[in-house]
Amino acid sequence: LEFATASEPFPTLRVSAAMVSGLTLRFKMKEKLSAGDAVYRLVDSALDAELQAKAAELPDVPVAMFAELRAGEPSRLTLICRGIAVTAEGAEVQEASGRPLSEEDAARSLCRTGGSGHSVESFELSLGPDCFLPVSALNALRREALASLDEALLARPADESSAEPETPAERGENGELQIAVSTPEQWKTVLEGPLEPDVLLPKLSLCDVPETEELFRRTAEKGIRVIPFLPPVSRTRTLALEKARMEKWAARGVDAFEANHFGQLERVKEGGFTLRTGTDLGVMNSRSARFLQEAGAESFALSLELERKETDRLTGLRGATLTVYTLVPLMVTEQCFFRSAKGCRPSPEGHLTPLTDRLGAELLAQSDCEACRNTLYDAQPLYYGYRAWKGVNERLSFTLEDAARTAEVLRRAAARDELPGSRKYKK
């Protein structure tokens, strides 16, 4: 659109759907206008007709749809398009008092994208038993999701396309299930649990544990890929030990490692291993994702500090990994809380020290006596729930959990149940 006052023209303005509310157009201008000034919209009828004709010839933009309808929960519809993912929440799904909602009925309403400029490339539905949602609510959910997607596409900076990773997730491609373990007990529980991961990520130091040989063999027999994760901090005195442990894993047939700080990127690649990156190198935006992709990372974990709407924008990128369960590490420190309270008593397993901050929040300090450092965790776990979304890697990370707690988390994740006492990504 071009605007002008009666006296002089103003620059061309780009108008997006987000600027329009009903029949009111809202925008900001650098030039000063006073009440009563005459403003004219310049219209070129011939140009408008030409643009409309060209627009009608443009193909619809394909969109991947993922819907979740479960009684007692808000209806959810996720759209993925051109590396951007948005999720809309609608009316609460009801329990059916008569005929429940069928997959065909839901698909018929949610896939009606005619006139929106989008076409449905793939559709996946997670439909709970005995659910009901009126057609009007399904239509409203679809409209809200499409509007949010258009707004997100228009809001992307003009140079964002060049910063976007060049390999978005293939539509309909199954994402990995990754499970990270820090103890032999957790590893054994995963192998016996209801979820079979595509990738199991053991702590680097587990190569020195006697049980590992048998656990590694059982994991390989199940066709599960083993990719050890490296520590979040490396010191000069520990580099030789880290290298020796990588060689031990390589001798078992491991061909990839997960790096957790920038110094490890070249070390992994120089060793001839495939590179992955973990949550300590958590991706915050598409530019950092592109950097890691160009560094050779075949997958990268999203930052645990992102809010839900921010993770939704990134989970459509190839290799993006969303952590759906973990105890969030708040700090790594060389101050030993156990030593301060009881004196230095080195232990191969380390010491677990419960703490309470000034606001009454419970914390857990785990000491790593080998490296002489502590990691401080939030005692309330982050839990998003395993959903088996296509095109998105999902990760459960176990750190301080015993076998019973590990089994409980796996059981609830497999059933897509809530986990009492957990927190979710912020909206």
Coordinates of C-alpha atoms in Angstrom, one line a residue:
L1 CA 0.0 0.0 0.0
E2 CA 1.1 3.6 -0.6
F3 CA -0.2 6.5 1.5
A4 CA 0.1 10.2 1.0
T5 CA -1.2 13.4 2.6
A6 CA -2.6 16.1 0.5
S7 CA 0.8 17.8 0.4
E8 CA 3.4 15.1 0.1
P9 CA 3.8 11.3 -0.4
F10 CA 4.9 8.9 2.3
P11 CA 7.0 5.7 1.8
T12 CA 5.4 2.4 0.7
L13 CA 4.2 0.4 3.7
R14 CA 3.9 -3.4 4.0
V15 CA 0.7 -4.5 5.6
S16 CA 0.4 -7.8 7.4
A17 CA -2.7 -9.6 8.8
A18 CA -1.5 -8.8 12.3
M19 CA -2.0 -5.1 11.6
V20 CA -5.7 -5.5 10.7
S21 CA -8.4 -5.7 13.3
G22 CA -11.9 -5.8 11.8
L23 CA -12.1 -2.8 9.5
T24 CA -9.4 -0.9 11.4
L25 CA -5.9 -0.7 10.0
R26 CA -3.1 0.0 12.6
F27 CA 0.4 0.9 11.8
K28 CA 3.3 3.2 12.9
M29 CA 4.8 5.9 10.8
K30 CA 8.0 7.9 11.4
E31 CA 6.5 11.0 9.9
K32 CA 4.4 13.1 12.2
L33 CA 0.7 13.4 11.5
S34 CA -1.8 15.6 13.3
A35 CA -5.5 15.1 13.9
G36 CA -7.5 16.2 11.0
D37 CA -4.7 15.7 8.4
A38 CA -6.1 14.3 5.1
V39 CA -4.6 10.9 4.3
Y40 CA -5.2 9.2 0.9
R41 CA -4.7 5.6 -0.1
L42 CA -3.4 5.5 -3.7
V43 CA -5.2 2.8 -5.7
D44 CA -4.1 1.4 -9.1
S45 CA -7.0 -0.6 -10.3
A46 CA -5.1 -2.1 -13.2
L47 CA -2.2 -3.1 -10.9
D48 CA -4.7 -4.6 -8.4
A49 CA -6.3 -6.7 -11.0
E50 CA -3.0 -7.9 -12.3
L51 CA -1.8 -8.9 -8.8
Q52 CA -5.0 -10.7 -8.0
A53 CA -4.8 -12.7 -11.3
K54 CA -1.2 -13.7 -10.5
A55 CA -2.1 -14.5 -6.9
A56 CA -4.8 -16.9 -8.2
E57 CA -2.2 -18.7 -10.2
L58 CA 0.1 -19.3 -7.2
P59 CA 0.1 -22.8 -5.8
D60 CA -1.1 -23.3 -2.2
V61 CA 1.7 -23.5 0.4
P62 CA 1.8 -27.1 1.9
V63 CA 1.3 -27.5 5.6
A64 CA 1.8 -30.4 7.9
M65 CA -0.9 -30.8 10.5
F66 CA -0.8 -32.5 13.9
A67 CA -4.0 -32.5 16.0
E68 CA -4.5 -33.6 19.6
L69 CA -8.0 -34.1 21.0
R70 CA -8.3 -35.7 24.4
A71 CA -11.3 -35.3 26.8
G72 CA -10.8 -32.8 29.5
E73 CA -7.9 -31.1 27.7
P74 CA -7.8 -28.1 25.4
S75 CA -8.0 -29.0 21.7
R76 CA -4.6 -28.5 20.0
L77 CA -3.5 -28.1 16.4
T78 CA 0.1 -27.8 15.4
L79 CA 1.0 -26.5 11.9
I80 CA 4.5 -26.8 10.4
C81 CA 5.4 -24.8 7.3
R82 CA 8.7 -23.7 5.8
G83 CA 10.6 -24.4 9.0
I84 CA 8.1 -22.7 11.3
A85 CA 5.8 -24.5 13.7
V86 CA 2.9 -22.9 15.5
T87 CA 0.4 -24.5 17.9
A88 CA -3.1 -23.2 18.6
E89 CA -5.2 -24.2 21.6
G90 CA -9.0 -24.2 21.3
A91 CA -12.1 -25.2 23.2
E92 CA -11.8 -28.0 25.8
V93 CA -12.6 -31.4 24.4
Q94 CA -15.7 -32.9 26.0
E95 CA -16.7 -36.4 26.9
A96 CA -19.2 -37.7 24.4
S97 CA -22.7 -38.2 25.7
G98 CA -23.8 -39.7 22.4
R99 CA -21.9 -40.5 19.3
P100 CA -18.2 -39.7 19.8
L101 CA -16.1 -37.7 17.4
S102 CA -14.6 -39.9 14.7
E103 CA -11.3 -39.4 12.9
E104 CA -13.1 -38.8 9.7
D105 CA -15.2 -36.0 11.2
A106 CA -12.2 -34.3 12.8
A107 CA -10.1 -34.5 9.6
R108 CA -13.0 -33.2 7.5
S109 CA -13.2 -30.0 9.6
L110 CA -9.5 -29.4 10.3
C111 CA -8.3 -30.0 6.8
R112 CA -10.7 -27.5 5.1
T113 CA -8.0 -24.9 4.1
G114 CA -9.7 -23.7 0.9
G115 CA -9.1 -20.0 0.3
S116 CA -6.4 -19.8 3.0
G117 CA -3.5 -20.1 0.6
H118 CA -2.4 -23.4 2.2
S119 CA -3.0 -27.0 1.4
V120 CA -2.7 -30.0 3.8
E121 CA 0.4 -32.0 2.9
S122 CA 0.0 -34.4 5.8
F123 CA -2.4 -34.9 8.7
E124 CA -1.9 -36.8 11.9
L125 CA -4.5 -37.0 14.7
S126 CA -4.1 -38.2 18.3
L127 CA -7.8 -38.8 19.3
G128 CA -8.7 -40.0 22.8
P129 CA -11.6 -42.3 23.4
D130 CA -15.2 -41.0 23.8
C131 CA -14.3 -37.5 22.7
F132 CA -16.6 -34.8 21.3
L133 CA -16.0 -31.3 20.0
P134 CA -18.5 -29.4 17.9
V135 CA -17.8 -28.7 14.3
S136 CA -17.8 -24.9 15.1
A137 CA -15.0 -25.4 17.7
L138 CA -12.9 -27.5 15.2
N139 CA -13.4 -24.8 12.6
A140 CA -12.4 -22.1 15.0
L141 CA -9.3 -24.1 16.0
R142 CA -8.3 -24.4 12.3
R143 CA -8.8 -20.7 11.6
E144 CA -6.8 -19.7 14.7
A145 CA -3.9 -22.0 13.8
L146 CA -3.8 -20.8 10.2
A147 CA -3.9 -17.2 11.3
S148 CA -1.1 -17.8 13.7
L149 CA 1.0 -19.5 11.0
D150 CA 0.4 -16.6 8.6
E151 CA 1.4 -14.1 11.3
A152 CA 4.6 -16.1 12.1
L153 CA 5.5 -16.3 8.4
L154 CA 5.0 -12.6 7.9
A155 CA 6.8 -11.7 11.1
R156 CA 9.9 -13.5 10.1
P157 CA 12.6 -10.9 9.2
A158 CA 13.4 -10.6 5.5
D159 CA 16.9 -12.0 6.0
E160 CA 15.6 -14.9 8.2
S161 CA 15.3 -17.1 5.2
S162 CA 19.0 -16.9 4.6
A163 CA 19.6 -17.7 8.3
E164 CA 17.1 -20.6 8.4
P165 CA 18.7 -24.0 8.3
E166 CA 18.5 -25.3 4.7
T167 CA 17.3 -28.8 5.8
P168 CA 13.9 -28.5 7.4
A169 CA 12.3 -31.7 8.7
E170 CA 10.7 -33.8 6.0
R171 CA 7.0 -33.9 6.4
G172 CA 5.8 -37.2 7.7
E173 CA 9.3 -38.3 8.6
N174 CA 9.4 -39.9 12.1
G175 CA 11.5 -38.1 14.6
E176 CA 13.9 -40.0 16.9
L177 CA 13.1 -40.9 20.5
Q178 CA 16.3 -40.3 22.5
I179 CA 16.9 -41.4 26.1
A180 CA 19.9 -40.2 28.1
V181 CA 21.1 -42.2 31.1
S182 CA 23.7 -41.4 33.8
T183 CA 23.8 -44.7 35.7
P184 CA 23.8 -48.4 34.9
E185 CA 20.5 -48.8 36.8
Q186 CA 18.8 -46.2 34.6
W187 CA 20.2 -47.9 31.4
K188 CA 18.9 -51.3 32.5
T189 CA 15.5 -49.8 33.3
V190 CA 15.2 -48.2 29.9
L191 CA 16.0 -51.6 28.2
E192 CA 13.2 -53.2 30.2
G193 CA 10.8 -50.3 29.9
P194 CA 7.8 -49.6 27.7
L195 CA 9.6 -47.2 25.4
E196 CA 12.2 -48.4 23.0
P197 CA 14.4 -45.5 22.0
D198 CA 16.1 -45.0 18.6
V199 CA 19.1 -43.6 20.4
L200 CA 20.4 -44.2 23.9
L201 CA 22.9 -41.6 25.2
P202 CA 25.0 -42.9 28.2
K203 CA 27.2 -40.6 30.2
L204 CA 30.8 -40.7 28.9
S205 CA 32.2 -42.1 32.2
L206 CA 29.9 -45.2 32.0
C207 CA 32.5 -46.8 29.8
D208 CA 34.5 -47.6 32.9
V209 CA 31.6 -49.4 34.7
P210 CA 31.7 -53.2 34.6
E211 CA 28.0 -53.6 33.8
T212 CA 28.4 -51.5 30.6
E213 CA 29.7 -54.3 28.5
E214 CA 26.5 -56.4 29.0
L215 CA 24.2 -53.3 28.7
F216 CA 25.9 -52.2 25.5
R217 CA 25.5 -55.7 24.0
R218 CA 21.8 -55.8 24.9
T219 CA 21.3 -52.4 23.4
A220 CA 23.0 -53.3 20.2
E221 CA 20.9 -56.4 19.9
K222 CA 17.8 -54.3 20.0
G223 CA 19.1 -52.1 17.2
I224 CA 19.4 -49.1 19.4
R225 CA 22.2 -46.7 18.5
V226 CA 24.5 -45.7 21.4
I227 CA 25.8 -42.1 21.4
P228 CA 27.7 -41.1 24.6
F229 CA 27.3 -37.5 25.8
L230 CA 30.3 -35.5 26.8
P231 CA 30.5 -33.4 30.0
P232 CA 29.4 -29.8 30.1
V233 CA 32.8 -28.6 31.3
S234 CA 36.3 -29.7 30.4
R235 CA 39.4 -28.7 32.2
T236 CA 43.0 -29.2 31.0
R237 CA 43.5 -31.9 33.6
T238 CA 40.5 -33.9 32.4
L239 CA 41.1 -33.7 28.6
A240 CA 43.3 -36.8 28.4
L241 CA 40.8 -38.8 30.4
E242 CA 37.9 -37.7 28.1
K243 CA 39.9 -38.7 25.1
A244 CA 40.7 -42.1 26.6
R245 CA 37.1 -42.7 27.3
M246 CA 36.0 -41.7 23.8
E247 CA 38.5 -44.3 22.5
K248 CA 37.0 -46.9 24.8
W249 CA 33.6 -46.3 23.4
A250 CA 34.9 -46.3 19.9
A251 CA 36.5 -49.7 20.5
R252 CA 32.9 -51.0 21.2
G253 CA 31.7 -49.6 17.8
V254 CA 30.4 -46.2 18.8
D255 CA 30.6 -43.8 15.8
A256 CA 29.1 -40.6 17.3
F257 CA 29.3 -38.4 20.4
E258 CA 27.2 -35.6 21.7
A259 CA 29.2 -32.4 22.5
N260 CA 28.1 -30.0 25.2
H261 CA 30.5 -27.1 24.8
F262 CA 32.1 -25.4 21.8
G263 CA 35.6 -26.8 22.5
Q264 CA 34.2 -30.3 21.9
L265 CA 32.9 -29.7 18.4
E266 CA 36.3 -30.0 16.7
R267 CA 37.4 -32.7 19.0
V268 CA 34.5 -34.9 18.0
K269 CA 35.0 -34.2 14.3
E270 CA 38.8 -34.6 14.4
G271 CA 38.3 -38.0 15.8
G272 CA 36.3 -39.0 12.8
F273 CA 33.0 -39.2 14.8
T274 CA 29.6 -38.0 13.9
L275 CA 28.7 -34.8 15.8
R276 CA 25.6 -34.2 17.9
T277 CA 25.0 -31.4 20.4
G278 CA 23.2 -31.5 23.7
T279 CA 21.2 -29.2 26.0
D280 CA 24.3 -27.5 27.4
L281 CA 24.7 -26.1 23.8
G282 CA 21.0 -25.6 23.6
V283 CA 19.7 -23.8 20.5
M284 CA 17.8 -20.6 21.1
N285 CA 17.0 -19.6 17.5
S286 CA 17.3 -20.5 13.9
R287 CA 20.7 -18.8 13.5
S288 CA 22.3 -20.9 16.2
A289 CA 20.7 -24.0 14.6
R290 CA 22.2 -23.1 11.3
F291 CA 25.7 -22.6 12.9
L292 CA 25.6 -26.1 14.4
Q293 CA 24.3 -27.6 11.2
E294 CA 27.2 -26.0 9.3
A295 CA 29.5 -27.3 12.0
G296 CA 28.3 -30.8 11.0
A297 CA 25.8 -31.6 13.8
E298 CA 23.2 -34.1 12.7
S299 CA 21.0 -33.2 15.6
F300 CA 20.9 -30.4 18.2
A301 CA 19.0 -30.1 21.4
L302 CA 16.8 -27.0 21.9
S303 CA 17.5 -24.8 25.0
L304 CA 15.6 -25.7 28.2
E305 CA 15.1 -22.0 28.7
L306 CA 12.8 -21.6 25.7
E307 CA 9.1 -21.0 26.3
R308 CA 6.5 -23.2 24.6
K309 CA 5.7 -20.8 21.8
E310 CA 9.5 -20.5 21.1
T311 CA 10.0 -24.3 20.9
D312 CA 7.0 -24.5 18.5
R313 CA 8.9 -22.2 16.1
L314 CA 12.0 -24.5 16.1
T315 CA 10.6 -28.1 16.2
G316 CA 10.1 -28.1 12.5
L317 CA 13.8 -27.9 11.8
R318 CA 15.7 -31.1 10.7
G319 CA 17.6 -32.4 13.7
A320 CA 15.8 -30.3 16.3
T321 CA 15.5 -32.2 19.6
L322 CA 12.9 -31.3 22.2
T323 CA 13.6 -32.4 25.8
V324 CA 10.3 -33.8 27.1
Y325 CA 11.7 -34.9 30.5
T326 CA 14.6 -33.8 32.6
L327 CA 15.8 -32.4 35.9
V328 CA 16.9 -28.9 34.8
P329 CA 20.6 -28.1 35.7
L330 CA 20.7 -24.6 37.1
M331 CA 24.4 -24.2 37.7
V332 CA 27.7 -26.0 37.5
T333 CA 30.1 -24.9 40.2
E334 CA 33.4 -26.0 41.7
Q335 CA 32.1 -25.1 45.2
C336 CA 31.3 -28.4 46.8
F337 CA 28.2 -28.2 49.0
F338 CA 28.9 -31.7 50.5
R339 CA 32.4 -30.7 51.5
S340 CA 31.2 -27.4 53.0
A341 CA 28.7 -29.4 55.2
K342 CA 30.6 -32.6 56.1
G343 CA 34.1 -32.3 54.8
C344 CA 35.7 -33.8 51.7
R345 CA 35.0 -37.5 51.3
P346 CA 35.6 -38.5 47.6
S347 CA 33.2 -41.0 46.2
P348 CA 33.1 -42.6 42.7
E349 CA 29.3 -42.1 42.7
G350 CA 29.5 -38.6 44.1
H351 CA 27.2 -37.1 46.8
L352 CA 23.7 -35.9 46.5
T353 CA 22.9 -33.0 48.8
P354 CA 19.3 -31.6 49.1
L355 CA 19.1 -27.8 49.5
T356 CA 16.4 -25.2 49.9
D357 CA 16.7 -21.7 48.5
R358 CA 15.5 -18.5 50.2
L359 CA 12.1 -18.8 48.6
G360 CA 11.6 -22.4 49.8
A361 CA 12.2 -24.1 46.4
E362 CA 13.9 -27.5 46.6
L363 CA 17.2 -28.0 44.9
L364 CA 19.5 -31.0 44.5
A365 CA 23.3 -30.7 44.4
Q366 CA 25.2 -33.6 42.8
S367 CA 28.9 -33.7 43.3
D368 CA 31.3 -35.1 40.7
C369 CA 34.3 -36.0 42.9
E370 CA 36.4 -37.1 39.9
A371 CA 36.2 -33.6 38.4
C372 CA 35.7 -31.8 41.8
R373 CA 32.6 -29.9 40.8
N374 CA 28.9 -29.8 41.6
T375 CA 25.8 -29.5 39.5
L376 CA 22.8 -27.8 41.0
Y377 CA 19.4 -29.1 39.8
D378 CA 15.9 -28.0 40.2
A379 CA 14.2 -30.7 42.2
Q380 CA 10.9 -30.2 40.3
P381 CA 11.4 -31.9 36.8
L382 CA 10.5 -30.4 33.5
Y383 CA 8.0 -32.8 31.8
Y384 CA 6.4 -32.2 28.5
G385 CA 5.2 -35.7 27.8
Y386 CA 6.3 -38.0 25.0
R387 CA 3.9 -37.5 22.0
A388 CA 5.7 -39.3 19.1
W389 CA 5.3 -36.3 16.8
K390 CA 6.6 -36.8 13.3
G391 CA 9.6 -34.7 12.3
V392 CA 10.6 -33.9 15.9
N393 CA 13.2 -35.7 17.9
E394 CA 12.1 -36.1 21.5
R395 CA 14.4 -36.7 24.4
L396 CA 14.1 -38.0 28.0
S397 CA 17.1 -37.3 30.1
F398 CA 17.8 -39.1 33.4
T399 CA 20.3 -37.8 35.8
L400 CA 19.7 -38.4 39.6
E401 CA 16.7 -40.8 39.3
D402 CA 16.9 -44.3 40.8
A403 CA 15.5 -47.3 39.0
A404 CA 12.0 -46.9 40.4
R405 CA 11.7 -43.3 39.5
T406 CA 13.1 -44.0 36.0
A407 CA 10.5 -46.7 35.5
E408 CA 7.7 -44.4 36.6
V409 CA 8.7 -41.6 34.2
L410 CA 9.0 -44.1 31.3
R411 CA 5.6 -45.6 32.2
R412 CA 3.8 -42.2 32.3
A413 CA 5.5 -41.0 29.2
A414 CA 4.5 -44.1 27.3
A415 CA 0.9 -43.7 28.4
R416 CA 1.1 -39.9 27.8
D417 CA 0.0 -39.4 31.3
E418 CA 0.7 -36.3 33.5
L419 CA 3.7 -36.5 35.9
P420 CA 2.7 -35.3 39.4
G421 CA 5.0 -32.6 40.8
S422 CA 6.5 -31.6 37.4
R423 CA 6.6 -28.3 35.6
K424 CA 5.9 -27.7 31.9
Y425 CA 7.4 -25.3 29.3
K426 CA 6.0 -21.8 29.9
K427 CA 3.2 -20.8 27.5

